[in-house]
Structure formats: C-alpha cells, structure tokens
C-alpha cells in the first residue's frame, strides 16, 4: 500500500480537500493541532455562501478606506498593529492589486470559484447523507443610505440573478425588517447566495470521512517535514512522523510557519473578525434570509434556532482577544433591531482570523520546489463559500485531471498556480 496523502488543517478548506481526495480513492490522513474539525477560523463565521457578493477587497476604493482606517476613521476596518512588518509586506502587495484591471481579474477568479463551489453544496450533502442544513433561497444586501443604494442599483449585473427591492418590497418579504425603521432605503436580493453553518457542515463531513476510511489525527501539531530529492517524504509532528506520498497545506493563517523553513512565505495576513450568536426565541421576529447591512457593514444569518451577526476587518496580527468594545457593537446592533426575538442574556461571542491574500483569491496549486507539496490556503472572507470548489479543483490537479476552472489562484513565484 502506498503512503497516504497528508492534509494539514481540519478547517473547512482541509476537510473539503480531504473529501475530494477520498472520493477519488486516495488514502488520506487529516492532521490538526486542535481537538476537532472547524475549531479555528471555520468555527464562528457568518455562514454565507456569498456568491453574488464575491469580490476582491483590493480595489481602487480600498486605498482611501485603508488610509481612513489608519487614522481610526473607518468604523468597520481597524488597524491596531500599524507597525507589524508582516502587515507592511502584505500591504505593499495589496496596493499593487488595487488597480481596476487587477481587481477585475481577482474578482472574476473569486466569483467563478464561489459559483462552482456553491453548485456542489446541495449535492455534497445528499451524497454524504447529511441532514440538509444549508438554505439556498438567496441573501439580501440592505442599505440605510439612499445614495449608496442608488449607486449599487446602477451597477446591477444583467441576468436577473440580483434584483433591487424597495423598502416596502423588503418588508413585505421579511416583515421583521420593519424594525430597521425608516432608515432602510432599499436592498438587493441575490438569488444565487446560500447560507449554512460552516462549522456544522465541516464537522459532519469530517465524521463522514472518518467512516469512509480517512484517518483524522487531532491534537497533533505538524512541526516540519522530512525531504529527499525535492519531495516531502514524511510530515514531522509532535506525536511522531507520518510517511506521506503527498502533502496539502490547508493551514490558514499559520501556513507561513510551516513553509518558511522550506524557503517560501505565502503572503497570508490574519484579518480579524468578530461574531456573536444569539438563541432565537421568536422566529417571526428575525429575517429568514441572511443579509448584509451594507451601510453598517455587518452580516446577519438565521440558522433556524440561532441568529449570528458578524462584523469588522481588523489588522491586529495574530491577536485573538475579544475586546468588549468590539462585542458591544454586535450586541447593540442586535438589541436595536431584533432584541425582542432573541435571548439577550446568553450571546456567544467569538473572533476568527480570516486568512487573507493581498490579491484576494487563495493560493491553490503545487509548490515549485517540491514535486508533491500542494497548497490550498488564503481564502480570506470567502473560505466557506469557496471551500468545496477549491478542494475539488486541487484534488483534480493532484490526480492529473484537467482542473474544471483555471486562473483562480493568487499568483506567486514559488507556486504553479491553478
Ligand atoms: C467574522 C468572520 C466572518 C466570516 N464570514 C464568512 C462567510 O459568511 N462566508 C464565507 O465564505 N467565509 C466567511 N469567513 C471566512 C472563513 O471563515 C475562512 O475563510 C475559512 O474559515 C478559512 O478556512 P481554513 O480551513 O482555510 O482555515 P481554518 O479554519 O483556520 O483552519 C486551519 C486549520 O489548520 C490547522 N493548523 C494550522 N497549522 C497547523 C500545524 N502546524 N499543525 C496542525 N494543524 C495546523 C489549525 O489548527 C486549523 O484548524 C468569515 C470569517 C470571519 C472571521
């Protein structure tokens, strides 16, 4: 029997990659330092498969926004470690991608990968016999500023997948949005978006993989690699080595820790975000569809029994603290709009570090220096949205099949990017 493929990382990206490899008959071992799947960034995210909203953050308008954030004048973007050298290296690359041409290329990559991924989600649930826990009725993008709404409305793509709704149409569809008052100027309905609990789906898939012959090694930290003739021969861990035929790095914000000794450093900066989750006590008092408040820049998702609100992009290095000022923002939003419909006493607050590349798309492909080392990391604000597709496409490339999509990876000198 040949040595297994070792997937490092049991977040949503690693687990979906392991699934795609296993479905092709590969022997697979998944290794993660934490006690279970989806314990890092995949744990408390908004859960939106934001296909209609998939766009690269690096765009011309991001430059003034970053400058405002540096002087503390951008409510949803914070720079709390402005002198972090890793941030400056990342920032220089980010600025290079802020041109209209680079933004168009990167946004196209994210949109194609997101759509490919979303199209596979319902089928994946059915294939694995998982309870159906993702909803595919779309998502709303709401505006409290009429001029902002008019600008978005004027740029609507053709094809009818995204349509504009007046305040009255929104409230007729989702009566609980009346709680937003007269300030609600209008919104967009993106029919191609979905929502579901990313951690639940990842953990259920991990359990399914366990039953399908994949070894899940939790509480096992990868510390390095044994190499010979340009190949990784074994993954070194704090519980001993694991011989391997190939390795996939699905290690999110920690990827560079493992690759630096191998001679390359993926630019993946941790962009911190926050979420709060409240138990729903009155289902009629919260919107059924997930929504993004485009004016206050928060996302709200209804999982049936829980309401989750997420916000903020903060450049704070690897800091994982939960400052009360940040959680208060989420708390105040929920109290103002949906306070009568949730249990305000027991919110669960969380923070996660979005693994974010300067260009936007993840690093996806084979590392040039090692013939059997692959990477699937850096999915930023869209990791859940792109995970099934990115896993599938990497597995295709590893199996020597022509990848279903091309030009979807961030580019780098050290990478044969797909
Ligand atoms: C507030 C917030 C809201 C978000 N909302 C959305 C959303 O609505 N839709 C969406 O698509 N995305 C969203 N995201 C982004 C999404 O959560 C991430 O892109 C995604 O979770 C990244 O998954 P990952 O598997 O790459 O990383 P992770 O989930 O962080 O997994 C990486 C894993 O690698 C393991 N690991 C690392 N190094 C080692 C090592 N040396 N040895 C062993 N194990 C190791 C870690 O323990 C970890 O489990 C949001 C993120 C945040 C913070």
XYZ file of C-alpha atoms and ligand atoms in Angstrom:
471
model
C 0.000 0.000 0.000
C 1.356 3.445 -0.862
C 1.828 6.141 1.756
C -1.165 8.424 2.328
C -1.739 11.994 1.259
C -1.454 14.116 4.404
C -3.814 17.098 4.557
C -2.628 19.529 7.230
C -5.531 21.502 8.671
C -9.086 20.397 9.514
C -10.781 23.715 8.858
C -13.436 23.849 6.166
C -10.769 24.010 3.437
C -8.734 20.998 4.613
C -11.811 18.858 5.236
C -13.308 19.635 1.802
C -9.952 18.860 0.179
C -9.728 15.550 2.047
C -13.244 14.698 0.898
C -12.444 15.365 -2.753
C -9.260 13.278 -2.499
C -11.057 10.402 -0.760
C -13.806 10.393 -3.390
C -11.011 9.765 -5.911
C -9.856 6.742 -3.950
C -6.774 8.291 -2.282
C -5.588 7.130 1.142
C -5.854 10.289 3.251
C -4.740 11.386 6.715
C -6.001 14.721 8.075
C -3.849 16.257 10.807
C -4.839 19.180 13.016
C -3.301 20.663 16.143
C -6.723 21.265 17.708
C -9.119 18.737 19.278
C -11.592 18.650 16.382
C -12.568 19.959 12.965
C -13.502 23.627 12.395
C -12.020 24.954 15.627
C -10.225 27.976 14.135
C -11.493 30.418 11.528
C -14.156 27.986 10.280
C -15.875 27.933 13.652
C -17.984 31.067 14.086
C -18.160 32.757 10.675
C -21.324 34.206 9.150
C -22.006 31.076 7.126
C -22.983 32.958 3.980
C -22.123 31.465 0.610
C -21.893 34.934 -0.755
C -21.704 34.127 -4.462
C -23.376 37.380 -5.519
C -21.111 39.331 -3.205
C -17.817 37.618 -4.051
C -15.316 40.325 -4.861
C -11.671 41.015 -4.170
C -11.081 43.530 -1.383
C -8.165 45.092 -3.284
C -9.802 47.763 -5.460
C -9.170 51.487 -6.095
C -11.664 52.475 -3.353
C -9.756 50.364 -0.809
C -6.852 52.838 -0.749
C -8.747 55.785 0.793
C -10.593 53.329 3.075
C -7.260 51.979 4.372
C -5.927 55.488 4.923
C -9.082 56.370 6.889
C -8.652 53.136 8.885
C -5.050 54.049 9.715
C -6.275 57.238 11.390
C -9.191 55.462 13.079
C -11.928 56.924 10.888
C -13.299 53.764 9.264
C -15.853 52.100 11.611
C -15.632 48.593 10.139
C -11.888 48.473 9.334
C -9.396 48.755 12.195
C -5.608 48.813 12.147
C -4.494 48.058 15.691
C -0.942 46.877 14.856
C 0.136 49.506 12.295
C 3.858 48.746 12.738
C 3.651 44.996 12.129
C 6.315 44.314 9.410
C 4.205 41.427 8.054
C 1.342 43.886 7.547
C 3.568 46.274 5.588
C 4.891 43.476 3.337
C 1.315 42.323 2.769
C 0.090 45.925 2.350
C 2.563 46.710 -0.438
C 1.326 43.675 -2.378
C -2.287 44.597 -1.611
C -1.770 48.076 -3.077
C -0.348 46.538 -6.260
C -3.661 44.717 -6.691
C -5.820 47.827 -6.223
C -5.859 48.702 -9.938
C -9.135 48.269 -11.857
C -7.547 45.562 -14.064
C -6.199 43.515 -11.143
C -9.487 43.885 -9.287
C -11.434 42.636 -12.310
C -9.157 39.582 -12.654
C -9.196 38.724 -8.951
C -12.935 39.276 -8.583
C -13.596 37.070 -11.605
C -11.490 34.277 -10.039
C -13.382 34.533 -6.747
C -16.774 34.632 -8.448
C -16.102 31.622 -10.658
C -14.731 29.583 -7.782
C -17.612 30.621 -5.494
C -20.256 29.660 -8.014
C -18.585 26.338 -8.806
C -18.409 25.646 -5.077
C -21.994 26.627 -4.245
C -23.301 24.475 -7.122
C -21.745 21.448 -5.403
C -23.019 22.036 -1.888
C -26.523 20.560 -2.013
C -25.222 17.564 -3.988
C -22.462 17.023 -1.412
C -24.990 16.985 1.431
C -27.075 14.428 -0.443
C -24.064 12.266 -1.407
C -22.885 12.030 2.200
C -26.431 11.523 3.540
C -26.054 14.550 5.820
C -29.130 16.297 7.240
C -29.999 19.223 4.959
C -28.750 22.229 6.874
C -27.933 24.716 4.149
C -30.518 27.023 2.621
C -30.440 28.131 -0.986
C -33.118 30.836 -1.212
C -30.683 33.733 -1.616
C -29.454 36.621 0.520
C -30.281 40.297 0.939
C -27.941 43.290 0.776
C -29.548 46.193 2.642
C -28.867 49.924 2.508
C -29.663 52.593 5.077
C -28.371 55.293 2.761
C -30.433 56.114 -0.343
C -27.457 57.460 -2.330
C -25.420 54.302 -1.587
C -28.400 52.150 -2.657
C -28.736 54.133 -5.903
C -25.013 53.612 -6.675
C -25.236 49.837 -6.192
C -28.504 49.662 -8.095
C -26.989 51.431 -11.091
C -24.254 48.766 -11.293
C -26.513 45.697 -11.138
C -25.305 42.919 -13.433
C -27.629 41.785 -16.206
C -29.270 38.390 -15.996
C -31.738 38.820 -13.166
C -29.793 36.874 -10.525
C -29.606 40.038 -8.423
C -32.656 42.324 -8.267
C -33.362 45.595 -6.453
C -36.188 45.777 -3.884
C -37.775 48.884 -2.379
C -38.196 49.275 1.371
C -41.851 48.199 1.033
C -40.958 45.120 -1.019
C -38.309 44.161 1.531
C -40.693 44.462 4.456
C -43.419 42.568 2.570
C -40.922 39.759 2.102
C -39.301 39.902 5.535
C -41.714 41.652 7.980
C -39.093 41.708 10.764
C -37.042 44.185 8.694
C -39.619 46.818 9.645
C -37.532 47.006 12.836
C -34.891 48.824 10.802
C -37.309 51.744 10.593
C -37.467 54.477 8.001
C -33.693 54.406 7.560
C -33.976 51.258 5.424
C -33.651 52.743 1.937
C -33.839 49.537 -0.094
C -31.919 46.396 -0.863
C -30.747 43.830 -3.353
C -31.868 40.221 -3.448
C -29.131 37.903 -4.665
C -30.859 34.648 -5.630
C -27.569 32.809 -6.095
C -26.448 33.052 -2.463
C -26.869 30.364 0.183
C -26.349 30.078 3.915
C -25.477 27.309 6.362
C -23.464 26.685 9.496
C -19.921 26.209 8.221
C -18.658 24.510 11.395
C -21.572 22.058 11.478
C -21.078 21.115 7.833
C -17.313 20.754 8.289
C -17.666 18.584 11.406
C -20.310 16.381 9.809
C -18.127 15.960 6.735
C -15.138 15.131 8.958
C -17.221 12.476 10.741
C -18.323 11.086 7.371
C -14.676 10.973 6.258
C -13.794 9.067 9.440
C -16.418 6.480 8.445
C -15.097 6.435 4.871
C -11.601 5.351 5.877
C -9.852 8.716 6.337
C -7.651 8.868 9.452
C -8.443 12.043 11.424
C -5.498 12.867 13.698
C -6.481 15.672 16.051
C -4.326 17.236 18.772
C -1.347 16.607 16.517
C 0.767 19.607 15.550
C 2.901 19.453 12.419
C 6.377 20.747 13.249
C 8.268 20.223 9.979
C 8.981 17.929 7.065
C 11.462 15.214 6.085
C 12.623 15.741 2.490
C 14.569 13.878 -0.143
C 15.307 14.814 -3.760
C 12.747 17.614 -3.913
C 9.982 15.544 -2.334
C 8.400 15.564 1.106
C 8.823 12.020 2.442
C 7.266 12.473 5.876
C 5.371 15.030 7.921
C 7.007 15.545 11.326
C 4.562 16.020 14.192
C 4.689 16.356 17.952
C 3.393 12.757 18.024
C 5.946 11.353 15.608
C 6.419 11.284 11.834
C 3.787 10.326 9.253
C 5.181 8.966 5.981
C 3.400 10.501 3.012
C 3.050 10.348 -0.763
C 1.930 13.992 -0.952
C 1.079 16.872 1.375
C -1.644 19.539 1.220
C -1.194 22.693 3.266
C -4.680 23.836 4.352
C -3.326 25.681 7.334
C -4.998 29.088 7.024
C -3.161 31.921 8.777
C -0.444 29.571 10.089
C 0.745 28.445 6.660
C 3.949 30.508 6.594
C 5.072 28.981 9.927
C 5.429 25.660 8.114
C 6.767 26.909 4.797
C 9.414 29.399 5.958
C 11.944 26.600 6.664
C 11.191 25.220 3.172
C 12.229 28.557 1.639
C 8.991 30.330 0.715
C 6.491 32.531 2.521
C 2.893 32.804 1.285
C 1.517 36.280 1.937
C -1.480 35.372 4.110
C -2.345 38.065 6.629
C -4.761 37.356 9.507
C -7.669 39.782 9.147
C -9.559 39.561 12.382
C -13.356 39.461 12.524
C -15.944 39.024 15.246
C -19.236 37.209 15.620
C -21.999 36.944 18.177
C -24.611 34.181 18.238
C -27.985 34.529 19.976
C -30.677 31.910 20.620
C -33.847 32.815 18.701
C -36.926 32.950 20.921
C -39.414 34.349 18.359
C -38.737 33.130 14.792
C -41.208 35.686 13.359
C -39.103 38.498 14.787
C -35.937 37.789 12.730
C -35.445 37.694 8.940
C -35.478 34.254 7.353
C -32.955 35.213 4.657
C -29.392 36.119 5.608
C -28.464 39.716 4.954
C -25.529 42.084 4.802
C -26.138 45.584 6.114
C -24.069 47.426 3.508
C -24.208 50.691 5.429
C -23.120 49.468 8.870
C -21.149 46.548 7.342
C -22.485 43.674 9.407
C -23.738 40.274 8.222
C -26.729 38.587 9.856
C -27.612 34.913 9.382
C -30.543 32.934 10.716
C -29.749 29.240 11.344
C -33.296 28.380 12.405
C -32.598 28.249 16.134
C -29.735 30.809 16.290
C -29.102 34.280 14.924
C -25.477 35.069 14.076
C -24.103 38.557 13.491
C -20.558 39.186 12.223
C -18.554 42.323 11.563
C -15.201 44.128 11.363
C -11.971 43.637 9.462
C -9.133 44.309 11.896
C -5.405 44.209 11.231
C -4.149 43.066 14.629
C -1.557 40.385 13.853
C -2.431 37.059 15.488
C -4.150 38.644 18.468
C -7.254 36.611 19.328
C -8.578 38.655 22.229
C -12.251 39.683 22.382
C -12.262 43.350 23.460
C -15.614 44.444 24.945
C -15.743 47.454 22.584
C -15.956 45.117 19.578
C -18.544 42.721 21.002
C -20.599 45.725 22.187
C -21.006 46.773 18.552
C -22.598 43.424 17.679
C -24.688 43.430 20.835
C -26.032 46.939 20.201
C -26.997 46.056 16.620
C -28.995 43.011 17.699
C -30.660 44.786 20.639
C -31.795 47.663 18.424
C -33.318 45.521 15.673
C -34.114 42.078 16.970
C -33.898 42.414 20.762
C -37.460 41.145 21.291
C -36.870 37.993 19.225
C -33.657 36.593 20.769
C -32.372 35.675 24.216
C -30.221 38.706 25.012
C -28.740 37.138 28.133
C -26.671 34.334 26.588
C -24.859 35.524 23.452
C -21.758 33.602 22.447
C -19.026 35.900 21.147
C -16.155 34.688 19.006
C -13.249 36.014 16.991
C -11.534 34.493 13.966
C -8.606 35.384 11.724
C -9.502 35.421 8.026
C -6.519 34.001 6.086
C -6.258 36.796 3.527
C -4.005 37.081 0.470
C -3.179 40.515 -0.981
C -4.927 39.732 -4.284
C -7.965 38.017 -2.776
C -8.067 34.524 -4.357
C -6.457 31.696 -2.369
C -3.092 30.121 -3.154
C -4.122 26.972 -4.977
C -1.689 24.668 -6.731
C 1.670 22.901 -6.452
C 4.695 24.389 -4.769
C 7.529 24.655 -7.326
C 10.343 23.494 -5.037
C 8.712 20.196 -4.032
C 7.018 17.906 -6.528
C 4.476 16.519 -4.035
C 3.692 19.606 -1.927
C 0.366 21.346 -2.608
C -1.344 24.336 -1.104
C -4.986 25.333 -0.599
C -4.860 28.321 1.751
C -5.708 32.014 1.939
C -9.458 32.129 1.248
C -9.992 35.359 3.194
C -13.595 36.405 3.727
C -14.882 33.645 1.405
C -13.449 30.391 2.789
C -16.776 28.659 3.335
C -18.081 29.976 0.015
C -15.105 28.665 -1.993
C -14.155 25.564 0.035
C -15.925 22.756 -1.827
C -14.798 24.081 -5.192
C -11.216 24.743 -4.151
C -10.953 21.242 -2.631
C -12.374 19.664 -5.778
C -10.102 21.573 -8.125
C -6.965 20.855 -6.110
C -7.863 17.152 -5.990
C -8.358 17.180 -9.778
C -4.897 18.657 -10.281
C -3.317 16.191 -7.840
C -4.946 13.291 -9.687
C -3.647 14.603 -13.034
C -7.147 15.504 -14.250
C -7.634 18.802 -16.092
C -8.921 21.276 -13.462
C -12.535 22.371 -14.075
C -11.505 26.035 -13.665
C -8.260 27.853 -14.389
C -6.756 31.185 -13.320
C -8.484 31.008 -9.953
C -5.409 31.105 -7.714
C -3.362 34.017 -6.442
C -0.038 34.021 -8.236
C 3.385 33.704 -6.592
C 6.950 32.938 -7.717
C 7.023 29.743 -5.643
C 3.695 28.390 -6.948
C 2.447 26.549 -10.035
C -0.878 28.296 -9.638
C -4.088 26.716 -10.952
C -16.096 37.104 11.346
C -15.912 36.221 10.135
C -16.985 36.025 9.269
C -16.825 35.248 8.122
N -17.909 35.026 7.322
C -17.786 34.242 6.223
C -18.922 33.969 5.399
O -20.044 34.398 5.672
N -18.720 33.216 4.293
C -17.509 32.699 3.964
O -17.379 32.063 2.929
N -16.412 32.903 4.753
C -16.526 33.666 5.870
N -15.445 33.900 6.665
C -14.140 33.365 6.252
C -13.968 31.881 6.570
O -14.354 31.641 7.905
C -12.496 31.460 6.369
O -12.074 31.834 5.071
C -12.327 29.946 6.489
O -12.826 29.507 7.728
C -10.856 29.546 6.356
O -10.808 28.158 6.479
P -9.421 27.375 6.539
O -9.771 25.929 6.600
O -8.524 27.862 5.480
O -8.754 27.877 7.909
P -9.034 27.429 9.421
O -10.472 27.154 9.634
O -8.406 28.435 10.288
O -8.284 26.038 9.538
C -6.875 25.921 9.536
C -6.537 24.731 10.393
O -5.145 24.439 10.242
C -4.699 23.958 11.489
N -3.236 24.087 11.539
C -2.501 25.186 11.221
N -1.185 24.936 11.391
C -1.088 23.653 11.827
C 0.004 22.805 12.181
N 1.287 23.235 12.144
N -0.265 21.537 12.574
C -1.547 21.093 12.628
N -2.615 21.847 12.315
C -2.394 23.112 11.920
C -5.388 24.854 12.501
O -5.411 24.256 13.787
C -6.776 24.997 11.880
O -7.698 24.061 12.383
C -15.574 34.668 7.829
C -14.506 34.832 8.717
C -14.663 35.599 9.859
C -13.515 35.758 10.816
